[in-house]
PDB file of C-alpha atoms in Angstrom:
ATOM      1  CA  MET W   1      -0.115  -0.173  -0.231  1.00  0.00           C
ATOM      2  CA  LYS W   2       2.525   2.913   0.824  1.00  0.00           C
ATOM      3  CA  LEU W   3       5.111   1.532  -1.885  1.00  0.00           C
ATOM      4  CA  SER W   4       2.066   2.320  -4.337  1.00  0.00           C
ATOM      5  CA  ARG W   5       1.163   5.696  -2.702  1.00  0.00           C
ATOM      6  CA  ASP W   6       5.099   6.564  -3.328  1.00  0.00           C
ATOM      7  CA  ILE W   7       4.999   5.866  -6.738  1.00  0.00           C
ATOM      8  CA  LEU W   8       1.760   7.668  -7.427  1.00  0.00           C
ATOM      9  CA  ILE W   9       3.287  10.692  -5.013  1.00  0.00           C
ATOM     10  CA  LYS W  10       6.495  10.367  -7.544  1.00  0.00           C
ATOM     11  CA  SER W  11       4.698  10.250 -10.838  1.00  0.00           C
ATOM     12  CA  PHE W  12       2.116  13.019  -9.872  1.00  0.00           C
ATOM     13  CA  LEU W  13       5.141  15.664  -8.583  1.00  0.00           C
ATOM     14  CA  SER W  14       7.336  14.572 -11.623  1.00  0.00           C
ATOM     15  CA  VAL W  15       4.173  15.242 -14.099  1.00  0.00           C
ATOM     16  CA  PHE W  16       3.305  18.851 -12.462  1.00  0.00           C
ATOM     17  CA  ALA W  17       7.021  19.743 -12.470  1.00  0.00           C
ATOM     18  CA  ALA W  18       7.124  18.791 -15.955  1.00  0.00           C
ATOM     19  CA  ILE W  19       3.848  21.320 -16.603  1.00  0.00           C
ATOM     20  CA  ILE W  20       5.369  24.407 -14.128  1.00  0.00           C
ATOM     21  CA  LEU W  21       8.648  24.125 -16.772  1.00  0.00           C
ATOM     22  CA  VAL W  22       6.649  23.685 -19.945  1.00  0.00           C
ATOM     23  CA  VAL W  23       4.272  26.897 -19.048  1.00  0.00           C
ATOM     24  CA  GLY W  24       7.356  28.448 -17.770  1.00  0.00           C
ATOM     25  CA  PHE W  25       9.478  28.071 -21.024  1.00  0.00           C
ATOM     26  CA  ALA W  26       6.347  29.203 -22.841  1.00  0.00           C
ATOM     27  CA  TYR W  27       5.559  32.363 -20.978  1.00  0.00           C
ATOM     28  CA  ALA W  28       9.617  33.717 -21.502  1.00  0.00           C
ATOM     29  CA  VAL W  29       9.967  33.323 -24.960  1.00  0.00           C
ATOM     30  CA  TRP W  30       6.814  34.863 -25.799  1.00  0.00           C
ATOM     31  CA  THR W  31       7.256  38.402 -27.625  1.00  0.00           C
ATOM     32  CA  GLU W  32       4.310  40.709 -28.047  1.00  0.00           C
ATOM     33  CA  PRO W  33       4.391  41.992 -31.681  1.00  0.00           C
ATOM     34  CA  THR W  34       5.908  44.861 -32.356  1.00  0.00           C
ATOM     35  CA  ALA W  35       3.071  47.003 -33.494  1.00  0.00           C
ATOM     36  CA  ASN W  36      -0.522  46.964 -34.509  1.00  0.00           C
ATOM     37  CA  PRO W  37      -2.062  45.341 -37.304  1.00  0.00           C
ATOM     38  CA  PRO W  38      -0.834  46.242 -40.058  1.00  0.00           C
ATOM     39  CA  ASN W  39       2.028  48.605 -38.763  1.00  0.00           C
ATOM     40  CA  ASP W  40       5.004  46.236 -39.002  1.00  0.00           C
ATOM     41  CA  ASN W  41       4.618  42.843 -38.246  1.00  0.00           C
ATOM     42  CA  VAL W  42       1.278  41.632 -40.638  1.00  0.00           C
ATOM     43  CA  GLU W  43      -0.147  42.680 -43.679  1.00  0.00           C
ATOM     44  CA  ALA W  44      -3.418  44.685 -44.004  1.00  0.00           C
ATOM     45  CA  PRO W  45      -6.615  41.947 -43.778  1.00  0.00           C
ATOM     46  CA  ILE W  46      -8.077  41.844 -47.436  1.00  0.00           C
ATOM     47  CA  ASN W  47     -11.531  43.774 -45.923  1.00  0.00           C
ATOM     48  CA  ILE W  48     -10.165  46.510 -45.156  1.00  0.00           C
ATOM     49  CA  GLY W  49      -9.939  49.848 -47.004  1.00  0.00           C
ATOM     50  CA  THR W  50     -11.634  50.897 -50.789  1.00  0.00           C
ATOM     51  CA  THR W  51      -9.379  50.210 -52.801  1.00  0.00           C
ATOM     52  CA  THR W  52      -8.780  47.359 -55.001  1.00  0.00           C
ATOM     53  CA  GLN W  53      -6.611  44.450 -53.147  1.00  0.00           C
ATOM     54  CA  TYR W  54      -5.467  41.175 -54.392  1.00  0.00           C
ATOM     55  CA  LYS W  55      -4.690  37.947 -52.274  1.00  0.00           C
ATOM     56  CA  SER W  56      -1.493  35.592 -53.439  1.00  0.00           C
ATOM     57  CA  GLY W  57      -2.771  32.471 -53.501  1.00  0.00           C
ATOM     58  CA  ALA W  58      -6.497  31.018 -53.925  1.00  0.00           C
ATOM     59  CA  LEU W  59      -8.915  32.497 -51.146  1.00  0.00           C
ATOM     60  CA  GLY W  60     -11.046  29.109 -49.484  1.00  0.00           C
ATOM     61  CA  ILE W  61     -14.356  30.423 -47.194  1.00  0.00           C
ATOM     62  CA  GLY W  62     -15.703  27.664 -45.291  1.00  0.00           C
ATOM     63  CA  GLY W  63     -15.268  24.617 -47.953  1.00  0.00           C
ATOM     64  CA  ALA W  64     -17.955  26.854 -49.827  1.00  0.00           C
ATOM     65  CA  LEU W  65     -16.588  28.752 -51.791  1.00  0.00           C
ATOM     66  CA  ARG W  66     -12.905  29.081 -54.191  1.00  0.00           C
ATOM     67  CA  GLY W  67     -11.476  31.322 -55.833  1.00  0.00           C
ATOM     68  CA  TYR W  68      -8.275  31.293 -58.565  1.00  0.00           C
ATOM     69  CA  SER W  69      -7.365  28.133 -58.269  1.00  0.00           C
ATOM     70  CA  ASN W  70      -9.926  24.900 -58.731  1.00  0.00           C
ATOM     71  CA  ALA W  71     -12.685  28.005 -59.006  1.00  0.00           C
ATOM     72  CA  ILE W  72     -16.206  26.795 -57.302  1.00  0.00           C
ATOM     73  CA  PHE W  73     -18.768  29.187 -56.519  1.00  0.00           C
TER      74      PHE W  73
END
């Protein structure tokens, strides 16, 4: 009884320590974006603005609409 309890406690502590390490590493490497979109980090969404916009590659919408390649409307 005592042996299985000790194994259970050691297993729990090992898993808990691994979770703490993973969360710590994830928190340590997180960097915030350098600016709000679209100012330095990403392109503007295709639905912003009044000028004609082009997207490189095909445009798919929920599997029901594809444009530019394999045109299904």
